[in-house]
Coordinates of C-alpha atoms in Angstrom, one line a residue:
M1 CA -2.2 -6.6 -33.7
A2 CA -3.5 -4.6 -30.7
D3 CA -5.7 -7.5 -29.7
T4 CA -2.7 -9.9 -29.9
D5 CA -0.6 -7.6 -27.7
T6 CA -3.3 -7.3 -25.2
Q7 CA -3.8 -11.0 -24.9
T8 CA 0.0 -11.5 -24.5
A9 CA 0.1 -8.9 -21.8
V10 CA -2.5 -10.6 -19.7
R11 CA -1.8 -14.2 -20.5
D12 CA -0.3 -15.2 -17.1
T13 CA -1.2 -14.3 -13.6
P14 CA 0.9 -11.2 -12.6
R15 CA 3.8 -12.1 -10.4
D16 CA 4.1 -10.4 -7.1
P17 CA 7.0 -8.0 -7.7
L18 CA 8.2 -8.3 -4.1
K19 CA 8.8 -12.1 -4.3
A20 CA 10.6 -14.5 -6.5
P21 CA 8.5 -16.3 -9.2
A22 CA 6.2 -18.8 -7.7
K23 CA 6.8 -22.5 -8.4
D24 CA 4.0 -24.7 -9.5
G25 CA 1.5 -25.1 -6.7
E26 CA 3.4 -22.7 -4.5
R27 CA 0.6 -20.1 -4.4
G28 CA -1.9 -22.6 -3.2
R29 CA 0.3 -24.0 -0.5
S30 CA 1.3 -20.6 0.8
R31 CA -2.2 -19.3 1.3
D32 CA -3.0 -21.0 4.6
L33 CA -4.8 -19.5 7.5
G34 CA -1.6 -19.3 9.5
A35 CA -0.9 -16.1 7.6
L36 CA -3.5 -14.4 9.8
R37 CA -1.1 -14.7 12.7
A38 CA 0.7 -11.7 11.2
L39 CA -2.3 -9.6 12.4
W40 CA -1.4 -10.3 16.1
P41 CA 1.0 -7.3 16.5
F42 CA -1.8 -5.0 15.5
L43 CA -4.3 -6.8 17.8
R44 CA -2.0 -6.9 20.8
P45 CA -2.5 -3.2 21.9
Y46 CA -6.2 -3.9 22.1
R47 CA -6.1 -7.1 24.2
V48 CA -8.7 -5.9 26.6
T49 CA -11.2 -5.2 23.9
L50 CA -10.4 -8.6 22.3
V51 CA -10.9 -10.5 25.7
L52 CA -14.2 -8.7 26.3
A53 CA -15.4 -9.6 22.8
L54 CA -14.4 -13.3 23.4
L55 CA -16.3 -13.3 26.7
A56 CA -19.4 -11.9 25.0
L57 CA -19.0 -14.4 22.2
S58 CA -18.7 -17.3 24.7
L59 CA -21.7 -16.1 26.6
T60 CA -23.9 -16.1 23.5
A61 CA -22.7 -19.5 22.5
T62 CA -23.3 -20.9 25.9
I63 CA -26.8 -19.5 26.0
S64 CA -27.6 -20.9 22.6
L65 CA -26.4 -24.4 23.7
T66 CA -28.5 -24.2 26.9
L67 CA -31.8 -23.6 25.2
P68 CA -32.3 -27.2 23.9
L69 CA -32.0 -28.4 27.5
A70 CA -35.0 -26.3 28.5
V71 CA -36.9 -27.6 25.5
R72 CA -36.3 -31.2 26.6
R73 CA -37.5 -30.5 30.1
V74 CA -40.7 -28.7 28.9
I75 CA -41.6 -31.6 26.6
D76 CA -40.8 -34.4 29.1
N77 CA -42.5 -32.6 32.0
F78 CA -45.5 -31.3 30.2
E79 CA -48.5 -32.7 32.0
V80 CA -52.0 -31.3 32.8
G81 CA -51.9 -29.4 36.1
Q82 CA -48.2 -28.6 35.7
Q83 CA -48.8 -25.1 34.4
Q84 CA -46.7 -23.4 37.0
L85 CA -43.7 -25.5 36.1
V86 CA -44.2 -24.8 32.4
D87 CA -44.5 -21.0 33.2
S88 CA -41.2 -21.1 35.1
Y89 CA -39.4 -22.8 32.1
F90 CA -40.7 -20.2 29.7
A91 CA -39.8 -17.3 32.0
A92 CA -36.3 -18.7 32.2
A93 CA -36.2 -19.0 28.5
L94 CA -37.2 -15.3 28.2
G95 CA -34.4 -14.3 30.5
L96 CA -31.9 -16.3 28.5
A97 CA -33.2 -14.5 25.3
A98 CA -32.5 -11.2 27.0
L99 CA -29.0 -12.3 27.9
L100 CA -28.5 -13.5 24.3
A101 CA -29.6 -10.2 22.8
A102 CA -27.3 -8.2 25.2
G103 CA -24.3 -10.5 24.5
T104 CA -24.8 -10.4 20.8
A105 CA -25.0 -6.6 20.8
A106 CA -21.9 -6.4 22.9
R107 CA -20.0 -8.8 20.7
Y108 CA -21.0 -6.9 17.6
Y109 CA -20.0 -3.5 19.0
L110 CA -16.6 -4.7 20.4
V111 CA -15.6 -6.8 17.4
T112 CA -16.7 -4.3 14.8
R113 CA -14.9 -1.5 16.6
L114 CA -11.8 -3.6 17.0
G115 CA -11.8 -4.4 13.3
E116 CA -12.0 -0.7 12.3
R117 CA -9.2 0.2 14.8
V118 CA -6.9 -2.6 13.6
V119 CA -7.4 -1.9 9.9
T120 CA -6.8 1.8 10.5
D121 CA -3.5 1.0 12.2
I122 CA -2.5 -1.4 9.4
R123 CA -3.2 1.3 6.7
K124 CA -1.2 3.8 8.7
A125 CA 1.7 1.4 9.2
V126 CA 1.8 0.5 5.5
M127 CA 1.7 4.1 4.4
A128 CA 4.4 5.0 6.9
R129 CA 6.5 2.2 5.5
M130 CA 5.9 3.0 1.8
I131 CA 6.4 6.8 2.1
G132 CA 10.0 6.2 3.3
M133 CA 11.0 3.7 0.7
S134 CA 13.6 4.7 -1.8
P135 CA 13.0 4.9 -5.6
A136 CA 14.6 1.5 -6.1
F137 CA 11.6 -0.1 -4.4
F138 CA 9.1 1.6 -6.8
E139 CA 11.0 0.3 -9.8
R140 CA 9.7 -3.1 -8.8
I141 CA 6.1 -2.3 -7.9
M142 CA 3.5 0.1 -9.3
T143 CA 2.1 2.7 -7.0
G144 CA -1.4 1.6 -8.1
E145 CA -0.7 -1.9 -6.8
V146 CA 0.4 -0.5 -3.4
L147 CA -2.8 1.5 -3.2
S148 CA -4.8 -1.6 -4.1
R149 CA -3.2 -3.5 -1.2
V150 CA -3.9 -0.6 1.2
T151 CA -7.6 -0.4 0.2
T152 CA -8.9 -3.7 -1.2
D153 CA -6.7 -6.0 1.0
T154 CA -7.4 -4.1 4.2
T155 CA -11.1 -4.2 3.4
L156 CA -10.9 -8.0 3.3
I157 CA -9.1 -8.0 6.7
L158 CA -11.8 -5.7 8.1
S159 CA -14.5 -8.1 7.1
V160 CA -12.6 -10.9 8.9
I161 CA -11.7 -9.1 12.2
G162 CA -15.0 -7.2 12.3
S163 CA -17.3 -10.2 11.4
S164 CA -16.0 -13.4 10.0
A165 CA -13.5 -14.3 12.7
S166 CA -16.0 -13.8 15.5
V167 CA -18.7 -15.7 13.6
A168 CA -16.1 -18.5 13.0
L169 CA -15.2 -18.7 16.7
R170 CA -18.8 -18.7 17.7
N171 CA -19.6 -21.5 15.3
L172 CA -16.5 -23.5 16.5
L173 CA -17.8 -23.2 20.1
M174 CA -21.3 -24.2 18.9
L175 CA -19.8 -27.1 17.0
S176 CA -17.6 -28.4 19.8
G177 CA -20.2 -27.8 22.5
G178 CA -23.0 -29.2 20.4
L179 CA -21.0 -32.4 19.8
V180 CA -20.4 -32.9 23.5
L181 CA -24.1 -32.4 24.3
L182 CA -25.1 -34.7 21.5
L183 CA -22.9 -37.3 23.1
V184 CA -24.5 -36.7 26.5
T185 CA -28.0 -36.9 24.9
S186 CA -27.4 -40.1 23.0
A187 CA -24.0 -41.8 22.5
K188 CA -25.4 -44.2 19.9
L189 CA -26.8 -41.5 17.6
T190 CA -23.7 -39.3 18.1
G191 CA -21.5 -42.1 17.0
L192 CA -23.5 -42.4 13.8
V193 CA -23.3 -38.6 13.3
L194 CA -19.5 -38.7 13.6
L195 CA -19.3 -41.3 10.8
I196 CA -20.3 -38.4 8.5
V197 CA -17.4 -36.2 9.5
P198 CA -14.7 -37.7 7.2
A199 CA -17.0 -37.4 4.2
V200 CA -17.6 -33.7 5.0
I201 CA -13.9 -32.9 5.6
L202 CA -12.7 -34.4 2.3
P203 CA -14.4 -31.8 0.0
I204 CA -13.5 -29.0 2.4
V205 CA -9.8 -29.8 2.2
T206 CA -9.7 -30.6 -1.5
L207 CA -11.8 -27.8 -2.8
G208 CA -10.6 -25.4 -0.1
R209 CA -7.1 -25.5 -1.5
R210 CA -8.4 -24.6 -4.9
V211 CA -10.4 -21.7 -3.4
R212 CA -7.2 -20.4 -1.8
T213 CA -5.3 -20.4 -5.1
L214 CA -8.1 -18.7 -7.0
S215 CA -8.5 -16.1 -4.2
R216 CA -4.8 -15.1 -4.5
Q217 CA -5.1 -14.9 -8.3
N218 CA -8.2 -12.8 -8.0
Q219 CA -6.4 -10.3 -5.7
D220 CA -3.3 -10.2 -7.9
W221 CA -5.4 -9.3 -10.9
I222 CA -7.3 -6.7 -9.0
A223 CA -3.9 -5.1 -8.0
A224 CA -2.7 -5.3 -11.6
S225 CA -5.9 -3.6 -12.8
S226 CA -5.6 -0.8 -10.2
G227 CA -1.9 -0.3 -11.1
G228 CA -2.7 0.0 -14.8
A229 CA -5.7 2.3 -14.2
S230 CA -3.6 4.6 -11.9
E231 CA -0.9 4.9 -14.5
T232 CA -3.3 5.6 -17.3
L233 CA -5.3 8.2 -15.4
L234 CA -2.2 10.0 -14.2
S235 CA -1.1 10.3 -17.8
V236 CA -4.6 10.9 -19.3
Q237 CA -3.5 14.0 -21.4
T238 CA -0.8 12.0 -23.1
V239 CA -3.2 9.1 -23.6
Q240 CA -5.7 11.4 -25.3
A241 CA -3.1 13.4 -27.2
F242 CA -1.9 10.2 -28.9
T243 CA -5.5 8.8 -29.3
H244 CA -4.6 5.9 -27.2
E245 CA -7.9 5.7 -25.4
A246 CA -9.2 2.5 -27.2
R247 CA -6.0 0.6 -26.6
S248 CA -5.8 1.7 -23.0
R249 CA -9.4 0.7 -22.5
D250 CA -8.7 -2.7 -24.1
R251 CA -5.7 -3.3 -21.8
F252 CA -7.7 -2.4 -18.7
D253 CA -10.7 -4.4 -19.8
A254 CA -8.6 -7.5 -20.5
V255 CA -6.9 -7.3 -17.0
T256 CA -10.3 -6.6 -15.3
E257 CA -11.9 -9.5 -17.2
R258 CA -9.1 -11.8 -16.0
S259 CA -9.9 -10.6 -12.4
F260 CA -13.6 -11.5 -13.0
G261 CA -12.6 -14.9 -14.5
A262 CA -10.6 -15.8 -11.4
A263 CA -13.4 -14.5 -9.1
K264 CA -16.0 -16.5 -11.1
A265 CA -13.9 -19.7 -10.8
R266 CA -13.5 -19.0 -7.1
I267 CA -17.2 -18.4 -6.5
A268 CA -18.1 -21.6 -8.5
T269 CA -15.7 -23.7 -6.6
R270 CA -16.9 -22.3 -3.3
A271 CA -20.5 -22.9 -4.3
L272 CA -19.8 -26.5 -5.2
M273 CA -18.0 -27.0 -1.9
T274 CA -20.9 -25.5 0.0
A275 CA -23.5 -27.7 -1.8
I276 CA -21.5 -30.9 -1.2
V277 CA -21.0 -30.2 2.5
I278 CA -24.6 -29.2 3.2
F279 CA -26.0 -32.2 1.3
L280 CA -23.7 -34.6 3.1
V281 CA -24.4 -33.1 6.5
F282 CA -28.1 -33.0 6.3
S283 CA -28.6 -36.3 4.5
G284 CA -26.5 -37.9 7.2
L285 CA -28.5 -36.3 9.9
V286 CA -31.8 -37.3 8.3
G287 CA -30.6 -40.9 8.4
V288 CA -29.5 -40.6 12.1
L289 CA -32.8 -39.0 13.1
W290 CA -34.7 -41.8 11.4
I291 CA -32.9 -44.2 13.6
G292 CA -33.7 -42.0 16.6
A293 CA -37.4 -42.0 15.8
R294 CA -37.4 -45.8 15.7
D295 CA -35.7 -45.7 19.2
V296 CA -38.5 -43.5 20.5
S297 CA -41.1 -45.9 19.1
A298 CA -39.3 -48.7 20.9
G299 CA -39.2 -46.8 24.2
Q300 CA -35.4 -46.6 24.2
M301 CA -35.4 -42.8 24.5
S302 CA -37.9 -40.1 25.4
V303 CA -39.6 -37.6 23.0
G304 CA -37.8 -34.7 24.9
E305 CA -34.4 -36.4 24.4
L306 CA -35.1 -36.9 20.7
A307 CA -36.2 -33.2 20.4
Q308 CA -33.0 -32.1 22.3
F309 CA -30.9 -34.3 20.0
V310 CA -32.6 -32.9 16.9
I311 CA -32.0 -29.3 18.0
Y312 CA -28.3 -30.0 18.8
A313 CA -27.9 -31.8 15.5
V314 CA -29.3 -28.7 13.7
I315 CA -27.0 -26.5 15.6
V316 CA -24.0 -28.7 14.7
A317 CA -25.0 -28.9 11.1
G318 CA -25.6 -25.1 10.9
A319 CA -22.1 -24.5 12.5
V320 CA -20.5 -26.8 9.9
G321 CA -22.3 -25.0 7.1
A322 CA -21.3 -21.6 8.5
L323 CA -17.7 -22.6 8.9
T324 CA -17.6 -23.8 5.3
E325 CA -18.9 -20.4 4.2
I326 CA -16.5 -18.5 6.4
S327 CA -13.5 -20.6 5.6
A328 CA -13.3 -19.1 2.1
E329 CA -13.4 -15.6 3.6
L330 CA -10.7 -16.4 6.0
Q331 CA -8.6 -17.8 3.2
R332 CA -9.0 -14.7 1.1
A333 CA -8.1 -12.6 4.2
A334 CA -5.0 -14.8 4.8
G335 CA -3.9 -14.0 1.2
A336 CA -4.6 -10.3 1.8
T337 CA -2.6 -10.3 5.0
E338 CA 0.4 -11.9 3.4
R339 CA 0.3 -9.2 0.7
L340 CA 0.2 -6.4 3.2
V341 CA 2.9 -8.1 5.4
E342 CA 5.1 -8.2 2.2
L343 CA 4.9 -4.4 2.1
L344 CA 5.5 -4.0 5.8
Q345 CA 8.5 -6.3 5.7
A346 CA 9.9 -5.1 2.4
R347 CA 13.6 -4.2 2.8
D348 CA 14.6 -0.8 1.6
A349 CA 17.7 -0.8 -0.7
I350 CA 18.7 2.5 0.8
P351 CA 18.3 2.1 4.6
D352 CA 19.3 4.5 7.3
P353 CA 22.4 3.3 9.4
A354 CA 21.6 1.4 12.6
T355 CA 23.5 4.1 14.6
P356 CA 23.5 7.3 12.5
L357 CA 26.1 9.9 13.1
P358 CA 24.8 13.2 14.4
A359 CA 24.2 15.8 11.7
P360 CA 26.7 18.6 11.8
A361 CA 25.8 22.3 11.5
F362 CA 25.7 22.2 7.7
R363 CA 27.6 24.8 5.8
G364 CA 27.2 23.2 2.3
A365 CA 30.5 21.5 1.4
I366 CA 29.8 18.7 -1.1
S367 CA 32.3 15.9 -2.1
F368 CA 32.0 13.1 -4.6
D369 CA 34.9 10.7 -4.4
D370 CA 35.4 8.3 -7.3
V371 CA 31.7 7.6 -7.5
H372 CA 30.4 4.7 -9.7
F373 CA 26.7 4.1 -10.1
H374 CA 24.4 2.1 -12.4
Y375 CA 20.6 2.3 -12.2
P376 CA 19.1 -1.2 -11.4
S377 CA 17.0 -1.0 -14.5
R378 CA 20.1 -0.3 -16.7
P379 CA 22.8 -2.5 -15.1
D380 CA 25.0 -2.4 -18.2
T381 CA 25.1 1.3 -18.6
A382 CA 27.1 3.5 -16.1
A383 CA 25.2 6.5 -15.0
L384 CA 28.3 7.8 -13.2
D385 CA 31.8 6.3 -13.9
G386 CA 34.5 7.4 -11.5
V387 CA 33.1 10.9 -10.8
S388 CA 35.1 13.0 -8.3
F389 CA 34.7 16.7 -7.4
D390 CA 34.5 19.0 -4.4
I391 CA 32.3 22.0 -3.9
R392 CA 33.1 24.6 -1.3
P393 CA 30.4 26.1 0.9
G394 CA 28.7 29.0 -0.9
E395 CA 30.0 28.0 -4.3
T396 CA 27.7 27.9 -7.3
V397 CA 28.5 25.0 -9.7
A398 CA 26.7 24.2 -12.9
L399 CA 26.5 20.7 -14.4
V400 CA 26.1 20.6 -18.2
G401 CA 26.3 17.9 -20.8
P402 CA 24.2 15.9 -23.2
S403 CA 21.0 14.2 -22.0
G404 CA 21.8 11.0 -20.1
A405 CA 25.3 12.2 -19.3
G406 CA 24.7 11.8 -15.5
K407 CA 23.9 15.4 -14.4
S408 CA 20.6 14.7 -12.7
T409 CA 22.1 11.5 -11.2
V410 CA 24.5 13.7 -9.2
I411 CA 21.4 15.3 -7.6
Q412 CA 19.7 11.9 -7.0
L413 CA 22.8 10.6 -5.2
L414 CA 23.2 13.8 -3.2
L415 CA 19.6 13.4 -2.0
R416 CA 20.5 9.7 -1.3
F417 CA 17.6 8.4 -3.4
W418 CA 20.3 5.9 -4.5
D419 CA 23.6 4.8 -3.1
P420 CA 26.7 4.5 -5.3
A421 CA 28.0 1.1 -6.2
S422 CA 31.5 2.3 -5.1
G423 CA 33.0 5.6 -4.0
E424 CA 31.6 8.0 -1.4
V425 CA 29.3 11.1 -1.3
R426 CA 29.9 13.5 1.6
L427 CA 28.1 16.5 2.9
D428 CA 30.3 18.7 5.1
G429 CA 32.8 15.9 5.3
V430 CA 30.3 13.3 6.6
P431 CA 29.4 10.4 4.3
L432 CA 25.7 10.4 3.5
D433 CA 25.2 6.7 4.3
R434 CA 26.4 7.4 7.8
M435 CA 23.7 9.9 8.6
A436 CA 19.9 9.6 8.9
R437 CA 18.3 10.7 5.6
Q438 CA 15.9 13.0 7.4
D439 CA 18.8 14.8 9.1
F440 CA 20.8 15.8 6.0
R441 CA 17.9 16.3 3.7
H442 CA 16.8 19.2 5.9
A443 CA 19.9 21.0 4.5
L444 CA 18.8 20.5 0.9
A445 CA 16.2 22.5 -1.1
L446 CA 15.3 20.9 -4.5
V447 CA 13.7 22.5 -7.6
P448 CA 13.1 19.5 -10.0
Q449 CA 12.8 19.7 -13.7
D450 CA 9.3 18.3 -13.5
P451 CA 7.8 20.2 -10.5
V452 CA 5.5 18.3 -8.2
I453 CA 2.3 20.2 -7.4
F454 CA -0.1 18.6 -4.8
A455 CA -3.9 18.7 -5.0
D456 CA -4.2 21.5 -2.5
T457 CA -4.1 25.3 -2.5
A458 CA -1.3 27.3 -3.9
R459 CA -0.4 28.6 -0.5
E460 CA -0.1 25.1 1.0
N461 CA 2.0 24.0 -2.0
I462 CA 4.5 26.7 -1.3
R463 CA 4.3 26.1 2.5
F464 CA 5.3 22.4 1.7
G465 CA 8.9 23.7 1.8
R466 CA 8.6 24.7 5.4
P467 CA 5.3 23.7 7.1
E468 CA 5.7 26.0 10.0
A469 CA 6.1 29.1 7.8
T470 CA 3.7 32.0 8.2
D471 CA 1.4 33.4 5.5
A472 CA 3.7 36.4 5.2
E473 CA 6.8 34.2 4.7
V474 CA 4.9 32.2 2.1
E475 CA 3.9 35.3 0.2
A476 CA 7.5 36.7 0.4
A477 CA 8.8 33.5 -1.1
A478 CA 6.2 33.8 -3.9
R479 CA 7.2 37.4 -4.7
A480 CA 10.9 36.3 -4.8
A481 CA 10.0 33.6 -7.3
A482 CA 7.9 35.9 -9.5
A483 CA 4.8 33.9 -8.6
H484 CA 2.9 36.6 -6.6
D485 CA 1.2 38.3 -9.5
F486 CA -0.3 35.2 -11.2
L487 CA -1.3 33.8 -7.8
M488 CA -3.2 36.9 -7.0
A489 CA -4.9 36.7 -10.4
L490 CA -6.4 33.3 -9.5
P491 CA -10.1 33.3 -8.3
G492 CA -9.1 32.6 -4.7
G493 CA -5.6 34.1 -4.7
Y494 CA -3.2 32.1 -2.7
D495 CA -6.0 30.0 -1.4
S496 CA -7.0 28.8 -4.9
Y497 CA -7.2 25.0 -5.3
V498 CA -4.8 24.1 -8.1
G499 CA -6.0 20.6 -8.9
E500 CA -4.3 17.2 -9.0
R501 CA -0.7 17.6 -10.0
G502 CA -1.5 21.3 -10.6
V503 CA -3.6 20.8 -13.7
M504 CA -5.1 24.3 -13.4
L505 CA -1.6 25.9 -13.8
S506 CA 0.7 26.2 -16.7
G507 CA 4.2 24.6 -16.8
G508 CA 5.9 27.9 -16.0
Q509 CA 3.5 28.6 -13.1
K510 CA 4.1 25.2 -11.6
Q511 CA 7.8 25.8 -11.8
R512 CA 7.6 29.2 -10.1
I513 CA 5.6 27.6 -7.2
A514 CA 8.3 24.9 -6.9
I515 CA 11.0 27.7 -6.8
A516 CA 9.0 29.6 -4.2
R517 CA 8.9 26.3 -2.2
A518 CA 12.7 26.0 -2.3
I519 CA 13.1 29.7 -1.4
L520 CA 10.9 29.2 1.6
R521 CA 12.9 26.2 2.7
D522 CA 15.9 28.4 3.2
A523 CA 18.4 25.5 3.2
P524 CA 22.2 25.8 3.0
V525 CA 22.3 23.7 -0.2
L526 CA 20.1 24.6 -3.2
L527 CA 19.6 22.0 -6.0
L528 CA 18.2 23.4 -9.3
D529 CA 17.5 20.7 -11.9
E530 CA 16.5 22.7 -15.0
A531 CA 14.6 25.0 -12.7
T532 CA 13.9 27.7 -15.3
S533 CA 13.3 25.4 -18.3
A534 CA 9.6 26.1 -18.5
L535 CA 9.7 29.9 -18.0
D536 CA 9.2 32.6 -20.6
A537 CA 12.0 35.1 -21.0
E538 CA 10.5 37.8 -18.7
S539 CA 9.7 35.3 -15.9
E540 CA 13.1 33.7 -16.3
Q541 CA 14.8 37.1 -15.7
A542 CA 12.8 37.7 -12.6
V543 CA 13.3 34.2 -11.2
Q544 CA 17.0 34.4 -12.1
R545 CA 17.4 37.5 -10.0
A546 CA 15.7 35.7 -7.1
V547 CA 17.9 32.6 -7.6
D548 CA 21.0 34.8 -7.7
A549 CA 20.0 36.5 -4.4
L550 CA 19.1 33.1 -2.9
A551 CA 22.4 31.6 -4.0
R552 CA 24.5 34.1 -2.1
G553 CA 26.0 32.4 0.9
R554 CA 24.5 29.0 -0.2
T555 CA 26.0 26.1 -2.0
T556 CA 24.1 25.9 -5.3
L557 CA 24.2 23.0 -7.7
I558 CA 22.6 23.8 -11.1
V559 CA 21.7 21.4 -13.8
A560 CA 20.8 23.7 -16.7
H561 CA 21.1 24.4 -20.4
R562 CA 20.2 28.1 -20.3
L563 CA 23.3 30.2 -21.0
A564 CA 22.4 33.0 -18.6
T565 CA 22.3 30.5 -15.7
V566 CA 25.4 28.6 -16.6
K567 CA 27.6 31.7 -17.3
K568 CA 27.1 33.1 -13.8
A569 CA 28.3 29.9 -12.1
D570 CA 31.6 30.0 -10.2
R571 CA 32.5 26.7 -11.9
I572 CA 31.1 24.5 -14.7
L573 CA 31.5 20.7 -14.7
V574 CA 31.0 19.1 -18.2
F575 CA 29.6 15.6 -18.2
E576 CA 29.7 13.0 -20.9
D577 CA 28.8 9.3 -20.6
G578 CA 28.9 9.5 -16.8
R579 CA 32.3 11.1 -16.6
I580 CA 33.5 14.7 -16.0
V581 CA 35.4 15.6 -19.2
A582 CA 36.0 19.2 -18.5
S583 CA 35.9 21.8 -15.7
G584 CA 36.3 25.5 -15.5
S585 CA 34.6 28.9 -16.1
H586 CA 32.4 29.6 -19.1
D587 CA 35.0 31.6 -20.9
A588 CA 37.8 29.0 -20.2
L589 CA 35.6 26.2 -21.5
V590 CA 34.6 28.0 -24.6
A591 CA 38.2 28.7 -25.3
Q592 CA 39.1 25.0 -25.1
N593 CA 36.7 24.4 -28.1
G594 CA 35.7 21.0 -26.7
L595 CA 32.3 19.5 -25.8
Y596 CA 31.2 22.6 -23.8
A597 CA 31.9 24.9 -26.7
R598 CA 30.0 22.6 -29.1
L599 CA 27.0 22.5 -26.6
A600 CA 27.2 26.3 -26.3
R601 CA 27.0 26.7 -30.0
L602 CA 24.1 24.2 -30.4
Q603 CA 22.1 24.5 -27.2
F604 CA 22.8 28.1 -26.2
A605 CA 22.5 29.7 -29.6
G606 CA 18.9 30.8 -28.9
G607 CA 19.9 32.1 -25.5
M608 CA 22.8 34.2 -27.0
A609 CA 20.6 35.5 -29.7
A610 CA 18.0 36.6 -27.2
E611 CA 20.4 38.6 -25.1

């Protein structure tokens, strides 16, 4: 059964989540070299370097095309007693070789440096774009796929800008210049050479289209493989706890093998194309040169002219072969460029306004006015259904209700991770969608239910709340969050590395660091989403005292099930099925004997018994 599921999961090429499903043949047609034009905005700032590289490239191509002329003169003018003339030709050739070496070195340095600079800028641009995208965007694309595009696809672009593109331009110059000089050397033989061109172009066009399609499929499977691997490794404890290792390996192996299959087909097609082109080119040239040799025997051309023609023919044939090789790399880079451009041009579902209102001096007044909202992944289920409430500055309000009632969604909308389908969310009277997100989020401090700990030191994890904070302020926030003692017990104290996602810390320790981070932020609005759910009784009491002190003079919105936290709120809003079904103090709601009283009996029984 597992094998069947795995095969089903990887049966089709993964669709790009940023685009509509591709029609038959659409992938192949869309992967043309014109996509590389999208790199121009990144190349434009370095026009001077680009021009210098092109000049160096033109110099080396010109020198390479000049050498056969010297060979012809040496051969045709080689006579006994003409040693001085021959010496001068060889001295000139040595000078040209020195120029060729200098030009090639300059071209390599400039082009390679340009490639590294452009790819660095692309990676920075993609990361800057992605880090500001709303959660709606990441419902449609896995973070592992984004990372694959930032790494694998930019590596392909680097190979093109730093190598393939300059080699392709050089060979184009060699091809065009060589054809012109072939024509000058012998129009008759050149005409015969040109008869080969249609036969060479046909396999390039026909098989090249197939290579483009397979290149895109290969990159799609690599991205899918990276996305799956990222998800599995980030959840490795759960995978191991449920003994899911074998199935996870099978899924990864299946996707990776499909990537290899697409790569193998691409390589085979490209190899076939290369073999056909090289055979046609060189077999045609052999026939042309046979005719040239007969012309020399008949006295219709000199030995030097034939030698010159042979060298130019080899140059042209080599340029055609090199272009055939490079075309596949350019096509792969074109596909990679399109995939990166899709990220750069992706539209955010939660954009900032074109002309945002200036942020007021926030006091912490919060208003929800007839807010309706559905998560895009659950369009038939209302997360919030006509929710309205007002919270005064400095007021502490608790949100309670069954799981999935809409409590955390209130915090999500207040942070403007999502926009309501209708209704309005306001902070200090200003609609959130009329302000820049960066402006009003400075007024909010969040402690999530699942605290996020970064792969850094404990000190820097707390300082994340306010990067400019001093060490003394960081430690004061940790003391207030009851985190100081356990942090000092770590091998390096506050400077201890806590591992990826805080794997070296317990759940309660991670939550206390997240609370310290919010305390350090010192924002007028405090958002606590089950902030004490992972704490033991002793730590909870210490943290609760800190939260009580922090909440004074601040608007505090609490999503909690713990009785001690809820009882101290100025007001409690009871949610059920996305609606507010009751509102009031703890005692008043218990007296009503409604949903809150039932939740208090069921969920808070342990808390009351512990008091």
